[in-house]
XYZ file of C-alpha atoms in Angstrom:
746
model
C -41.438 0.055 -19.546
C -40.876 -0.867 -23.198
C -39.049 -3.741 -24.889
C -36.904 -3.356 -27.990
C -34.931 -5.975 -29.918
C -32.085 -5.600 -32.394
C -28.392 -6.176 -32.977
C -25.561 -3.999 -31.684
C -24.277 -2.109 -34.680
C -21.685 -0.034 -32.832
C -20.466 0.377 -29.235
C -19.833 4.093 -28.718
C -18.472 3.833 -25.160
C -18.038 1.076 -22.586
C -16.536 1.196 -19.091
C -14.692 -2.094 -18.644
C -14.955 -2.006 -14.832
C -18.633 -1.307 -14.221
C -20.196 -2.119 -17.593
C -21.711 1.319 -18.303
C -22.276 1.330 -22.064
C -23.486 3.633 -24.819
C -24.317 1.720 -28.009
C -26.170 1.937 -31.291
C -28.880 -0.698 -31.798
C -29.988 -1.607 -35.325
C -32.629 -3.922 -36.677
C -35.782 -1.821 -36.735
C -36.849 1.072 -38.911
C -34.208 3.341 -37.386
C -31.123 2.996 -35.253
C -31.543 3.681 -31.507
C -28.988 4.871 -28.934
C -29.039 2.692 -25.796
C -27.435 3.705 -22.495
C -27.106 1.698 -19.301
C -25.307 -1.151 -17.557
C -24.698 -3.702 -20.314
C -21.539 -5.493 -19.210
C -20.404 -8.235 -21.544
C -22.289 -7.113 -24.670
C -20.306 -7.049 -27.909
C -20.715 -5.538 -31.318
C -22.883 -7.685 -33.619
C -24.694 -9.340 -30.703
C -28.503 -9.447 -30.696
C -30.229 -8.304 -27.499
C -33.684 -7.642 -26.097
C -33.635 -4.562 -23.816
C -36.223 -3.327 -21.313
C -36.368 0.341 -20.326
C -37.749 3.746 -21.252
C -37.086 6.427 -23.822
C -35.600 9.608 -22.364
C -34.818 12.960 -23.963
C -31.195 13.990 -23.398
C -30.612 17.784 -23.546
C -27.572 17.354 -25.829
C -27.873 13.953 -27.523
C -31.639 13.824 -28.029
C -33.778 10.696 -27.779
C -32.147 7.706 -26.042
C -33.322 4.391 -24.618
C -32.306 4.003 -20.963
C -31.837 0.283 -20.267
C -33.102 -1.220 -17.002
C -32.424 -4.851 -17.953
C -31.459 -6.818 -21.018
C -30.915 -10.344 -22.299
C -29.077 -11.805 -25.256
C -31.240 -13.403 -27.941
C -30.069 -15.705 -30.727
C -29.730 -14.100 -34.164
C -32.784 -14.908 -36.258
C -30.894 -15.968 -39.378
C -27.503 -17.001 -40.733
C -26.730 -13.414 -41.742
C -27.148 -12.297 -38.139
C -24.879 -15.077 -36.924
C -22.185 -14.133 -39.418
C -22.488 -10.475 -38.486
C -21.979 -11.326 -34.806
C -18.945 -13.563 -35.383
C -17.360 -11.083 -37.801
C -17.655 -8.237 -35.245
C -14.661 -9.453 -33.255
C -16.804 -10.686 -30.371
C -14.853 -13.969 -30.473
C -11.101 -13.383 -30.472
C -9.388 -15.067 -33.400
C -12.512 -15.046 -35.587
C -12.469 -12.405 -38.306
C -14.833 -11.697 -41.195
C -13.420 -14.378 -43.533
C -13.441 -17.137 -40.916
C -16.916 -16.123 -39.747
C -18.194 -16.488 -43.304
C -16.688 -19.978 -43.612
C -18.149 -21.111 -40.251
C -21.670 -19.945 -41.111
C -21.432 -21.328 -44.658
C -20.560 -24.714 -43.153
C -23.160 -24.867 -40.358
C -25.824 -22.315 -41.360
C -28.471 -21.533 -38.737
C -27.097 -24.386 -36.607
C -23.841 -22.438 -36.030
C -24.453 -21.340 -32.433
C -25.654 -24.773 -31.312
C -22.538 -26.365 -32.794
C -20.259 -23.845 -31.042
C -21.918 -24.478 -27.661
C -22.668 -28.206 -27.792
C -20.263 -29.749 -30.348
C -17.323 -27.310 -30.549
C -14.950 -30.045 -31.759
C -16.824 -30.006 -35.095
C -15.369 -26.542 -35.780
C -12.237 -28.317 -37.033
C -14.321 -29.213 -40.097
C -13.923 -25.571 -41.143
C -10.775 -24.743 -43.095
C -8.293 -22.813 -40.919
C -9.554 -24.047 -37.530
C -7.243 -26.382 -35.600
C -8.042 -28.321 -32.404
C -6.447 -25.537 -30.310
C -8.424 -22.758 -32.026
C -11.643 -24.776 -31.694
C -11.064 -25.117 -27.917
C -10.333 -21.387 -27.567
C -13.501 -20.435 -29.467
C -15.543 -22.848 -27.350
C -14.143 -21.408 -24.094
C -15.025 -17.854 -25.150
C -18.532 -18.846 -26.193
C -19.068 -20.647 -22.877
C -17.759 -17.662 -20.871
C -20.183 -15.291 -22.588
C -23.010 -17.775 -22.097
C -22.155 -18.066 -18.365
C -22.205 -14.275 -18.002
C -25.576 -13.950 -19.758
C -27.103 -16.762 -17.681
C -25.758 -15.253 -14.450
C -27.299 -11.884 -15.288
C -30.657 -13.496 -16.077
C -30.496 -15.433 -12.794
C -29.753 -12.252 -10.803
C -32.467 -10.269 -12.579
C -35.040 -12.798 -11.310
C -34.315 -11.504 -7.806
C -34.641 -7.848 -8.731
C -30.877 -7.227 -8.789
C -29.917 -4.272 -10.962
C -27.344 -4.632 -13.728
C -24.964 -2.350 -11.793
C -25.063 -4.639 -8.775
C -25.071 -7.756 -10.942
C -21.695 -6.739 -12.382
C -20.185 -6.479 -8.874
C -21.681 -9.812 -7.810
C -20.526 -11.646 -10.932
C -17.014 -10.178 -10.733
C -16.763 -11.315 -7.092
C -18.224 -14.838 -7.270
C -18.184 -15.925 -10.942
C -19.763 -19.413 -11.162
C -20.232 -19.577 -7.377
C -23.133 -17.107 -7.662
C -25.835 -19.779 -7.719
C -24.627 -21.666 -4.646
C -23.946 -18.552 -2.553
C -27.263 -16.857 -3.265
C -29.280 -19.975 -2.555
C -27.369 -20.931 0.622
C -26.471 -17.578 2.174
C -27.235 -14.362 0.262
C -26.112 -12.394 3.334
C -22.531 -13.023 2.276
C -23.060 -10.242 -0.271
C -23.236 -7.718 2.565
C -19.832 -8.868 3.853
C -18.022 -9.335 0.542
C -19.235 -6.600 -1.811
C -18.922 -2.834 -1.425
C -22.261 -1.123 -1.874
C -24.314 -4.140 -0.765
C -25.588 -3.621 2.753
C -27.722 -5.833 4.923
C -30.956 -4.368 3.579
C -30.201 -5.222 -0.054
C -29.061 -8.713 0.939
C -32.218 -9.087 3.054
C -34.456 -8.160 0.109
C -32.718 -10.754 -2.062
C -32.986 -13.350 0.709
C -36.734 -12.722 1.077
C -37.245 -13.299 -2.658
C -35.186 -16.488 -2.514
C -37.242 -17.699 0.468
C -34.738 -17.510 3.345
C -36.585 -17.606 6.712
C -36.681 -14.471 8.862
C -35.169 -16.338 11.840
C -32.406 -17.921 9.773
C -29.053 -18.064 11.564
C -27.427 -16.470 8.514
C -29.904 -13.590 8.646
C -29.478 -12.942 12.368
C -25.680 -13.028 12.126
C -25.691 -10.650 9.206
C -28.106 -8.359 11.050
C -25.809 -8.241 14.097
C -22.788 -7.309 11.959
C -24.866 -4.737 10.091
C -26.022 -3.176 13.366
C -22.412 -2.844 14.521
C -21.387 -1.378 11.152
C -24.151 1.199 11.469
C -22.818 2.073 14.910
C -19.329 2.502 13.428
C -20.816 4.921 10.892
C -22.048 6.946 13.904
C -18.491 7.007 15.301
C -18.769 4.167 17.837
C -16.126 1.456 18.239
C -18.491 -0.947 20.007
C -22.028 -1.167 21.386
C -23.043 -2.194 24.887
C -24.779 -5.557 24.659
C -28.212 -4.228 25.727
C -28.119 -1.512 23.038
C -26.919 -3.988 20.397
C -29.753 -6.386 21.284
C -32.358 -3.626 21.125
C -31.153 -2.287 17.782
C -30.688 -5.716 16.179
C -34.075 -6.904 17.420
C -35.787 -3.859 15.880
C -33.920 -4.370 12.611
C -34.596 -8.105 12.296
C -38.039 -8.273 13.842
C -36.991 -11.191 16.056
C -36.767 -11.506 19.835
C -33.451 -10.828 21.566
C -33.252 -14.431 22.857
C -32.713 -15.509 19.209
C -29.937 -12.944 18.831
C -27.847 -13.716 21.937
C -26.680 -17.198 20.784
C -25.557 -15.766 17.436
C -23.470 -13.101 19.185
C -21.650 -15.958 20.934
C -21.295 -17.864 17.636
C -19.860 -14.817 15.870
C -17.386 -14.397 18.727
C -16.338 -18.059 18.316
C -15.855 -17.368 14.594
C -13.648 -14.394 15.625
C -15.890 -11.888 13.880
C -16.834 -10.286 17.207
C -14.937 -9.587 20.417
C -16.798 -9.485 23.733
C -15.256 -7.513 26.610
C -16.254 -6.326 30.054
C -15.110 -3.195 31.824
C -13.598 -3.829 35.229
C -16.267 -3.751 37.953
C -19.060 -3.496 35.367
C -21.554 -6.136 34.279
C -22.399 -4.622 30.873
C -20.619 -6.365 28.011
C -18.987 -4.428 25.185
C -19.539 -5.985 21.745
C -16.955 -5.074 19.094
C -16.639 -6.003 15.453
C -13.277 -7.776 15.679
C -11.374 -5.446 13.334
C -12.288 -2.393 15.433
C -11.347 -4.029 18.727
C -7.922 -4.897 17.365
C -7.548 -1.444 15.806
C -7.772 0.145 19.268
C -5.585 -2.537 20.843
C -2.932 -2.168 18.130
C -2.924 1.628 18.473
C -2.460 1.371 22.245
C 0.392 -1.124 21.867
C 2.180 0.862 19.158
C 1.869 4.115 21.128
C 3.502 2.433 24.116
C 6.280 1.101 21.880
C 6.963 4.640 20.638
C 6.796 6.214 24.081
C 10.435 5.756 25.022
C 12.494 8.430 26.784
C 14.976 10.161 24.501
C 17.461 10.445 27.365
C 18.683 7.897 29.916
C 15.961 9.091 32.292
C 12.855 11.206 31.903
C 13.986 12.966 35.065
C 16.817 14.832 33.368
C 19.878 15.926 35.250
C 19.755 19.662 35.935
C 22.629 20.194 33.504
C 20.833 18.302 30.683
C 17.551 20.143 31.165
C 19.400 23.457 31.360
C 21.097 22.631 28.055
C 17.712 22.052 26.369
C 16.226 25.235 27.846
C 19.286 27.167 26.701
C 18.821 25.858 23.154
C 15.124 26.801 23.239
C 16.007 30.305 24.412
C 18.583 30.648 21.660
C 15.995 29.654 19.014
C 13.338 32.059 20.285
C 15.873 34.890 20.272
C 16.999 34.093 16.711
C 13.422 33.760 15.442
C 12.037 36.705 17.399
C 9.589 34.456 19.253
C 8.265 34.698 22.783
C 7.058 31.585 24.592
C 4.905 31.445 27.697
C 5.467 28.838 30.415
C 3.130 26.299 28.767
C 4.776 26.617 25.354
C 8.275 26.271 26.811
C 7.178 23.211 28.775
C 5.681 21.759 25.585
C 8.943 22.076 23.664
C 10.868 20.573 26.585
C 8.509 17.559 26.877
C 8.625 17.041 23.121
C 12.436 16.900 23.171
C 12.492 14.497 26.125
C 9.895 11.943 24.966
C 9.030 9.619 22.126
C 5.313 10.540 22.160
C 3.996 13.995 23.007
C 0.524 15.575 22.720
C 0.040 19.326 22.315
C -3.467 20.717 22.568
C -5.083 24.138 22.875
C -7.726 26.414 21.393
C -7.311 29.116 18.740
C -4.843 31.907 19.517
C -3.055 29.969 22.272
C 0.165 29.626 20.302
C 0.109 26.088 18.893
C 1.736 27.295 15.657
C 4.505 29.170 17.487
C 5.150 26.082 19.609
C 5.283 23.803 16.553
C 7.681 26.216 14.825
C 9.976 26.220 17.860
C 9.906 22.413 17.977
C 10.779 22.264 14.274
C 13.665 24.726 14.663
C 15.003 22.788 17.675
C 15.090 19.499 15.784
C 16.502 21.185 12.681
C 19.472 22.298 14.790
C 19.820 18.688 15.914
C 19.977 17.726 12.196
C 16.957 15.447 12.503
C 14.650 14.581 9.591
C 11.189 16.049 10.237
C 7.906 15.103 8.542
C 4.777 17.252 8.897
C 1.310 15.971 8.038
C -2.401 16.647 8.520
C -5.589 14.692 7.711
C -6.786 16.903 4.822
C -5.258 18.785 1.932
C -6.508 22.113 3.278
C -5.081 21.465 6.734
C -1.740 20.382 5.238
C -1.615 23.497 3.074
C -2.281 25.718 6.091
C 0.408 23.881 8.067
C 2.893 24.535 5.247
C 2.002 28.241 5.212
C 2.332 28.691 8.985
C 5.552 26.692 9.440
C 7.370 27.346 6.176
C 8.025 23.598 6.118
C 6.435 21.220 3.619
C 3.423 19.394 5.041
C 1.524 16.583 3.337
C -1.706 14.770 3.937
C -1.275 11.671 6.079
C -2.384 9.572 3.100
C 0.326 11.017 0.858
C 2.963 10.679 3.544
C 2.048 6.995 3.895
C 2.211 6.675 0.083
C -1.235 5.392 -0.753
C -0.713 3.218 -3.793
C -2.819 0.597 -5.529
C -0.656 0.070 -8.604
C 1.126 -2.946 -7.074
C -1.903 -4.462 -5.399
C -3.182 -7.741 -6.759
C -6.223 -7.562 -8.987
C -9.400 -7.291 -6.951
C -7.647 -6.086 -3.792
C -7.970 -2.647 -2.306
C -5.285 -0.020 -2.617
C -2.891 0.062 0.312
C -0.360 2.227 2.072
C 3.158 1.488 0.874
C 4.551 2.731 4.188
C 3.996 0.203 6.982
C 5.922 -1.893 9.504
C 7.910 -3.520 6.700
C 8.633 -0.209 4.941
C 8.557 2.464 7.672
C 8.831 6.219 7.277
C 12.409 7.487 7.175
C 11.965 10.275 9.704
C 13.316 11.176 13.116
C 10.351 13.402 14.059
C 6.744 13.215 12.799
C 4.330 16.035 13.667
C 0.617 15.517 12.975
C -1.719 18.525 13.121
C -5.551 18.569 13.431
C -5.524 15.290 15.346
C -9.171 15.697 16.347
C -9.996 14.747 12.736
C -7.991 11.508 12.705
C -10.101 8.361 13.081
C -8.922 5.060 14.511
C -8.241 3.310 11.185
C -6.085 6.113 9.774
C -4.262 6.385 13.108
C -3.554 2.645 13.056
C -2.083 2.926 9.536
C 0.050 5.879 10.647
C 1.448 4.101 13.707
C 2.285 0.999 11.671
C 4.646 3.124 9.572
C 6.561 4.642 12.522
C 9.561 2.862 14.045
C 10.332 3.042 17.774
C 12.952 5.726 18.206
C 11.010 8.153 16.023
C 9.427 11.033 17.939
C 5.671 11.388 17.361
C 4.074 14.770 18.107
C 0.258 14.931 18.030
C -1.292 18.404 17.822
C -4.968 19.342 17.983
C -7.871 21.025 19.711
C -9.660 18.525 21.925
C -12.721 20.790 22.114
C -13.376 20.395 18.378
C -15.889 17.847 17.139
C -14.468 14.311 16.904
C -13.515 12.705 13.599
C -16.101 11.881 10.943
C -14.776 8.315 10.990
C -15.003 5.969 13.994
C -13.348 6.679 17.338
C -12.257 9.812 19.174
C -8.523 9.262 19.082
C -7.193 12.560 20.435
C -9.740 12.755 23.256
C -9.114 9.141 24.310
C -5.318 9.491 24.314
C -5.546 12.615 26.471
C -8.076 10.960 28.814
C -5.713 8.020 29.376
C -3.219 10.494 30.897
C -0.334 8.125 30.189
C 1.679 10.060 27.603
C 3.310 13.485 28.140
C 0.880 16.261 27.223
C 0.606 20.032 27.516
C -2.530 22.112 27.064
C -1.845 25.707 26.003
C -4.130 28.078 27.913
C -3.080 31.684 27.338
C -4.679 33.636 24.495
C -2.001 35.951 23.137
C -2.437 39.696 22.727
C -2.480 39.606 18.920
C -5.089 36.843 18.977
C -7.188 38.826 21.470
C -7.642 41.461 18.763
C -9.756 38.947 16.840
C -13.317 38.640 18.104
C -13.517 35.290 16.313
C -10.903 33.907 18.711
C -12.160 35.795 21.771
C -15.750 34.670 21.199
C -14.692 31.106 20.408
C -13.065 30.884 23.836
C -16.123 32.488 25.468
C -18.378 29.931 23.785
C -16.073 27.126 24.922
C -16.312 28.377 28.524
C -20.106 28.651 28.293
C -20.107 32.475 28.186
C -22.240 34.609 25.876
C -20.401 36.764 23.309
C -21.455 40.378 22.759
C -23.987 40.549 19.945
C -23.809 44.324 19.390
C -22.270 44.016 15.874
C -19.544 46.525 16.733
C -16.945 43.859 15.991
C -14.826 43.854 12.858
C -15.010 40.104 12.305
C -17.904 38.605 14.321
C -21.527 39.474 13.436
C -24.934 38.246 14.529
C -28.019 39.099 12.454
C -31.225 38.104 14.211
C -33.685 36.651 11.698
C -36.713 34.428 12.286
C -37.845 33.594 8.712
C -35.768 31.120 6.735
C -36.744 32.825 3.444
C -35.209 36.053 4.767
C -32.135 34.073 5.805
C -31.813 32.735 2.235
C -31.997 36.270 0.841
C -29.398 37.739 3.198
C -27.124 34.746 2.824
C -26.988 35.231 -0.953
C -26.387 38.971 -0.544
C -23.517 38.292 1.841
C -21.871 35.767 -0.481
C -22.311 37.646 -3.750
C -22.009 41.292 -2.702
C -20.884 42.198 0.808
C -18.383 39.642 2.069
C -16.189 39.303 -1.074
C -15.340 43.010 -0.831
C -15.092 42.984 2.966
C -12.685 40.048 3.302
C -11.156 40.469 -0.181
C -12.016 36.933 -1.233
C -13.786 35.070 -3.998
C -17.327 33.810 -3.229
C -15.850 30.302 -3.555
C -13.865 30.957 -0.344
C -16.967 31.994 1.625
C -18.490 28.937 3.252
C -21.987 28.341 4.589
C -21.886 25.964 7.571
C -24.974 24.428 9.143
C -25.561 21.792 11.842
C -27.993 19.700 9.800
C -28.459 17.827 6.542
C -32.270 17.972 6.478
C -34.771 20.794 6.912
C -35.125 24.321 5.555
C -31.636 25.245 6.742
C -30.018 21.858 6.110
C -27.298 21.353 3.507
C -29.589 19.604 1.014
C -32.017 22.538 0.767
C -29.354 25.242 1.057
C -27.224 23.725 -1.702
C -30.113 23.693 -4.166
C -30.890 27.334 -3.422
C -27.278 28.527 -3.415
C -26.490 26.675 -6.645
C -29.386 28.473 -8.327
C -27.935 31.885 -7.454
C -24.181 31.254 -7.379
C -23.932 28.988 -10.445
C -27.174 29.318 -12.436
C -27.911 27.307 -15.609
C -26.389 28.622 -18.836
C -26.127 27.343 -22.399
C -22.361 27.016 -22.155
C -22.525 24.984 -18.918
C -23.084 21.250 -19.302
C -25.106 19.436 -16.637
C -25.547 15.908 -15.335
C -28.529 14.848 -13.240
C -28.385 11.943 -10.785
C -30.167 10.987 -7.601
C -32.381 14.078 -7.702
C -29.344 16.390 -7.866
C -28.088 18.444 -10.805
C -24.326 18.723 -11.195
C -23.240 21.694 -13.327
C -19.903 22.847 -14.678
C -18.536 25.410 -12.227
C -20.216 23.811 -9.172
C -18.459 23.645 -5.824
C -18.460 20.003 -4.665
C -17.267 17.806 -1.813
C -16.134 14.175 -1.769
C -18.408 12.266 0.630
C -16.492 9.031 1.195
C -12.924 7.792 1.241
C -12.003 6.391 -2.159
C -8.526 4.908 -1.935
C -8.443 3.661 -5.516
C -9.539 6.555 -7.703
C -6.721 8.143 -9.706
C -5.766 11.831 -9.653
C -3.213 13.945 -11.467
C -1.810 17.447 -11.230
C -1.228 19.209 -14.540
C 0.946 22.172 -15.486
C -0.452 25.404 -16.919
C 0.044 23.805 -20.352
C -2.004 20.733 -19.431
C 0.988 18.403 -19.041
C 0.716 15.934 -16.098
C 3.421 16.673 -13.494
C 2.243 14.428 -10.630
C -0.221 11.588 -10.132
C -1.431 9.240 -7.459
C -4.402 7.512 -5.857
C -7.053 8.541 -3.372
C -9.677 11.207 -2.762
C -11.025 11.495 0.747
C -14.147 12.336 2.681
C -14.267 16.143 3.032
C -12.060 17.081 0.051
C -13.457 20.208 -1.669
C -13.284 20.829 -5.394
C -14.817 22.456 -8.459
C -16.436 20.816 -11.488
C -14.314 21.733 -14.505
C -15.985 19.665 -17.215
C -18.902 17.313 -17.822
C -18.340 15.037 -20.826
C -21.516 13.360 -22.045
C -19.726 11.375 -24.747
C -17.264 9.771 -22.337
C -19.859 9.790 -19.550
C -17.597 11.389 -16.948
C -17.056 14.469 -14.771
C -13.708 16.227 -14.256
C -13.207 17.793 -10.805
C -10.252 19.859 -9.602
C -9.704 19.765 -5.843
C -8.229 22.529 -3.703
C -4.702 21.134 -3.891
C -4.842 21.096 -7.735
C -5.492 17.354 -7.975
C -7.729 16.565 -10.948
C -9.992 13.535 -10.784
C -12.179 12.054 -13.523
C -15.364 10.431 -12.196
C -17.387 8.062 -14.413
C -21.082 8.989 -14.240
C -21.763 5.849 -12.189
C -19.341 7.133 -9.544
C -20.479 10.747 -9.201
C -22.739 9.674 -6.346
C -19.580 10.115 -4.247
C -19.891 13.884 -4.824
C -22.281 16.413 -3.306
C -22.737 20.138 -3.784
C -20.646 22.078 -1.270
C -21.979 25.643 -1.240
C -23.245 24.632 2.206
C -21.572 22.032 4.424
C -22.380 20.497 7.762
C -20.110 21.845 10.494
C -18.876 18.282 10.995
C -17.701 18.105 7.368
C -15.812 21.400 7.750
C -13.326 20.009 10.272
C -9.700 20.768 9.544
C -10.616 23.465 7.042
C -10.281 27.215 7.276
C -12.320 29.666 5.192
C -11.911 33.392 4.697
C -15.498 33.901 5.848
C -18.112 31.629 7.420
C -21.896 32.095 7.418
C -23.906 30.012 9.904
C -27.735 29.888 9.735
C -29.091 28.853 13.156
C -32.845 28.824 13.789
C -33.776 25.611 15.557
C -32.833 21.983 15.741
C -32.460 18.903 17.943
C -30.861 19.617 21.314
C -28.500 16.644 20.993
C -27.023 18.221 17.855
C -27.276 21.922 18.713
C -24.583 22.046 21.373
C -21.608 24.175 22.430
C -19.079 21.811 20.862
C -20.694 22.188 17.424
C -20.951 25.992 17.635
C -17.339 26.297 18.789
C -16.139 24.147 15.871
C -18.103 26.215 13.342
C -16.843 29.565 14.643
C -13.207 28.411 14.632
C -13.387 27.507 10.932
C -13.363 31.219 9.979
C -10.176 33.130 9.273
C -11.443 36.696 8.723
C -15.169 36.865 9.430
C -18.061 34.968 11.053
C -21.681 35.909 10.389
C -24.474 34.100 12.242
C -28.019 34.442 10.884
C -30.929 33.309 13.013
C -32.316 33.107 16.518
C -30.566 34.636 19.538
C -32.404 32.170 21.789
C -31.131 29.191 19.756
C -27.590 30.563 19.848
C -27.678 31.059 23.620
C -29.187 27.597 24.154
C -26.345 26.073 22.127
C -23.796 27.842 24.330
C -25.572 26.592 27.475
C -25.751 23.036 26.117
C -22.406 21.532 27.168
C -23.422 17.969 26.311
C -21.099 16.130 23.952
C -22.393 13.409 21.666
C -21.453 10.125 23.327
C -19.203 7.750 21.438
C -18.620 4.219 22.663
C -14.832 3.883 22.435
C -12.279 1.934 24.453
C -8.882 3.297 23.373
C -8.439 4.905 26.804
C -8.994 1.512 28.453
C -6.604 -0.277 26.088
C -3.863 2.315 26.735
C -4.251 2.069 30.521
C -4.266 -1.745 30.420
C -0.816 -1.694 28.807
C 0.642 0.926 31.160
């Protein structure tokens, strides 16, 4: 690490939110470009920066700042230069000259300690003197706070978040309870707070530490999809994390429950306690209550009079005749139940006629002159729903009108549609329900008034949502609301070996691996280097011609993140061959990953506040909004080193500009985990399967991967592994209680 000192001659770029800055530092033999988190610095200010020189491929030699501190100007000229820069509002060049002429090298001391003396300078009134003093004090407070945080090893990036959240309360909070950071600030987990606490001298058996560790353990469980943890599992995990005995943890679980941060429940006839983070307990309870409120019969009795039921069946028959459709007994029953009830669940595998059933439902309600909304969890799923129904479908987030423009400063973006501003629809149909997690489902239900029909459609045999809960599976398991499972695979669907083999896999049967199929292939390979080679050949040469698609629409899906056939390794290799370096392609390196113009990328977390826009062919914005979500796929259009940002266009033409400090939300997407592919459909899918953990390599995962393909599936790897996956019917356990909450209210 090196130290350099000078004054800021020019600020080239500064992000007001996170403090990322590019500036020109003068004062030595030559001017130096500094880059890094320098929130609060102003032109003319003198600083001492610590960091290293780095060679940028476009902009040459730069000094990358790790930490910095303000230093007083060494002479009167430096003081005048700082004041004249505009750093203090209301002080221009002429007034700066008069102030320094009056007080000389004592100027800064006067401004901080005796600001009332500024009235001695011509043109400064009492009011202006107070305003100057307040600005000087604010900048001093910011500098002192940063120096205080740096003592505890807190990076400038994190320091900005902490200062923006707590302001002058920083000192008290960090000394009393640094674990509050983990609760209050995005990006600060228990482990960061624990490191800070250790440096401050907080004891390992501190009540604050144990409480924070319990909440962190539950949050980690939520990240795995759980809604709660059994008490014994929570104690084991928290004890391992904290390094303290479980008898120290039990009292704090009770204290957190008294503080209403946890909810403790018991299943009937079971001794084991369920420990919920309070917000997740009430999310399930609210969903159960709101579902019951919606589940009202649409006729005087669910047991319709023969004449009423005959009237509905007659209308269904009329629609199928007009549309040239043919329904089996399950589909007809599904339409009938949907018409009769406020809540209805339709489930079934590929080729069983879910789309035909949805279309019949839509046509029925159209004839009734009802307003119908269609939605799905992802942009790709919504687009496919639009194509198959001929009716506009939106993402659930867009339907609920995600909007942060009216939120108070510092608060998260919110859905504009809720119980106070419900959706103006008579019928709402949600597809790909297996992808919907408990929090999104809660937001959806809040926006639906009783009297509105809610139709939930999905494949219960797919993997559960990436987010917490297993909403579709739990609602079906409760067996309280009307539901129909479509079971017949139609003749046209039986012509697709993708669909036929998907159903075989789901039943635990082995598909034929003779490669005589037109759309389902298995290439036995035992060397991962050979798999790499054939994968690249398939993407670049064979499959684009075979399925008449761009390589961008051919997706590699794998069970794992790590290992030779995990997404991290595969993405590096595929990027090298599918989007190699070139002089005309700008790059940005972060976190050991290189992002290049033209790269295929995926959003890895829900960001409800980032802005997007859709532009016309002439570059004119025609739509805009907020929110990019976990699983959204896009392409890097531009990397701008001057503005320090990356422009990405997602599949639904939304363009999003990411500051460099935010690109960690993106990953390469040439290869995806099968879990991340939920709700998407690709022209062709390639799955490398050699070996992996039994808990992960199961039938459910294989079935989900195969059903993502529209025209072709190619599996590369071990026949034994493939057959073991089909035999492995275990499903990853999720601790959820929505089924219980629904039954309790029945």
